Amino acid sequence: MRIPRLLLFSLAVTPCLDAAPAAPAAAPDPAHVWDLTLLYKDQAAFDAAKAKLTADLPKLKDFQGRLGKDAATLRQAMELLTDLQGQYFRLGSYAAQASDENLRDAAAMERSQEIDMLASELSNAASFVNPELLAVGEQTITRFLAHEPGLAVYRFPIMDTLRNAPHTLGAEAESVLSSSSAITDTPSSLYGVLANADLPWPTIKLADGTEARLDQAGYTRWRSAANRADRQAVFEAFWGKMKEYERTFGVALFSQVKTDWFNARVRKYPSSLAAALSGNNVPESVYRTLLAQTNANLPTLHRYFKLRGRMLGVSDLRYWDIYPPMVQLEKKFPYELSKQLTLAAVQPLGADYIAGITESMEGRYTHVYPRPGKRSGAYSSGSVHDAHPYVLLNHNDDYESLSTLAHEWGHGMHSVLANRAQPAPLANYSIFTAEIASTCNEALLLDHMLKIAKDDDERLFYLGSALEGLRGTFFRQAMFAEFELRIHEEVEKGNALSGDALTKIYGEILRRYHGDAEGVLKIDELVTVEWAYIPHFYRNFYVFQYATSIAASQAFAAKILAHEPGAVDTYLGLLKAGGSDYPYELVKKAGVDLATPAPYQALVQRMNTIMDQIEAILAKRGK
Ligand SMILES: [Zn+2]
């Protein structure tokens, strides 16, 4: 279900694809822990701010029934809404981050949950705004906008609300729909409990005697084991267990797809896809072009698998051969070195960006190392308009950690630039553009690492890791997007989906992408239950944006690195635009049209160039 732009009471935390597991470390140096007193100087200040928001909330009611009175009243209502939203973003960011430092801290978690409850009170208090704006109507609102300069910053979000008039129902129906959200999130809760808590995960013994418990974290860790027999055993045990629960996962996902279609239909959208894309006004041609281009370019993906087989010394590639690195790199990337390398890599972006990222990485805005109880993975949090963004890492001194640092501060700098250039109502960027800023930094980092690599071994490692990134973020996410579209279309045709049916559909797509019929990589029946493991399928057409974002970022990075005149300014202009327009339009204005084949073809071309480079090194070695 779309969140109205005016009533966005969820934090813009960017959930990134890769999640490194957290682990204990030595007592932290304060320089490596973010300083949350920059948000509130102490607990008392936080409590006072929370009390203020609670006290300010009822003021919204004064505007109910008065939004159409005159332009000044509408402006005051918008200002109050923005102010309340800003108060909430600061409280919510602080509470969530404080809790993420140590998820075992019950008091911190309670504070965070209290702010979540306050957010839902805020959302309820503001729920009259959208229907009332629609009732006031476009004609009156256009007149208000023309007469009241103070309304200018609200033009885009207000017009966006009006755009949805054909899909907004009467007050009674909207109220029913709003209450139904309490039951329509059941499929994803069911998935979450089953996949994260209830499933009796298997434990296997690896070749060296290690007992490996294959829960989700264990699977992620051991699936890239160097020993091929270990990998096969990991896959057979893990997917064998998932297969036992195929029926239950099937019920959960079928219910989710039916829920999506229910929401789309009652809001008079022709399809679940149309409903999902309508939120950010992304043209359907973006989605369809992505899928068409991915399929047209499967030979490049197959070329990658064949090269991978060659480098791993495996002639009969299987699904358990896609995760181990093709080349090992012993080199360590301690945090200080990672900062230096990130800084060196973003030099092409110019003085302003360099100054911003230096301040970001040198200031106390990053929670660097794993700690007992700390949230795993990495994220950037930049919702607070008048505060510096923060980044959470679990830095492990490996190349992936370096790459994550560049990635997350890519998000962080996007927030810095947008918050500086845009007023609060227009600053927050959408997920459709978010991953451009992060993966562009990764592309710049790769270029830099290749330039300074000491030998071919190191070069091969970076090239291999870049290829793997493009496979995982482009081809794999597009494959998921194709599956998502297929299963929604089945339900829209009135067909039921059992776990078995989902496995058949997924298996067909998985085999096509991996060149099973062409003898590239054989897909065993057991792994075609993989759909059951993917949490993103409960987020309604979300994953395609990873694929479109990386296609766009490769295009921007290529222009920047080629010193194309104006390339840096155009790219930074996109970041500075924040959420001031629809994201597809912003990217298009910056010269990359994601509804056309060009950006996808450029990404594929880049994969081929990387493979040419790898093959040249291998040829030199006579391999
Ligand atoms: Zn990210």
Short mmCIF file of N, CA and C and ligand atoms in Angstrom, two decimals, residues 14 16 407-408 411 435 438, ligand 1:
data_model
loop_
_atom_site.label_atom_id
_atom_site.label_comp_id
_atom_site.label_asym_id
_atom_site.label_seq_id
_atom_site.Cartn_x
_atom_site.Cartn_y
_atom_site.Cartn_z
N THR A 14 17.72 3.24 4.86
CA THR A 14 17.88 2.50 3.62
C THR A 14 18.33 1.08 3.91
N CYS A 16 19.95 -2.14 3.07
CA CYS A 16 20.84 -2.52 1.98
C CYS A 16 20.83 -4.03 1.80
N HIS A 407 29.67 2.48 0.25
CA HIS A 407 28.25 2.35 -0.08
C HIS A 407 27.39 3.18 0.89
N GLU A 408 27.59 2.94 2.19
CA GLU A 408 26.72 3.59 3.17
C GLU A 408 26.93 5.11 3.22
N HIS A 411 24.95 6.73 0.58
CA HIS A 411 23.60 7.08 1.05
C HIS A 411 23.66 8.33 1.93
N GLU A 435 19.56 3.74 -4.04
CA GLU A 435 20.69 2.84 -4.29
C GLU A 435 21.59 3.31 -5.44
N SER A 438 24.62 5.03 -3.54
CA SER A 438 25.51 4.09 -2.85
C SER A 438 26.31 3.25 -3.83
ZN ZN B 1 22.19 0.60 0.15
#
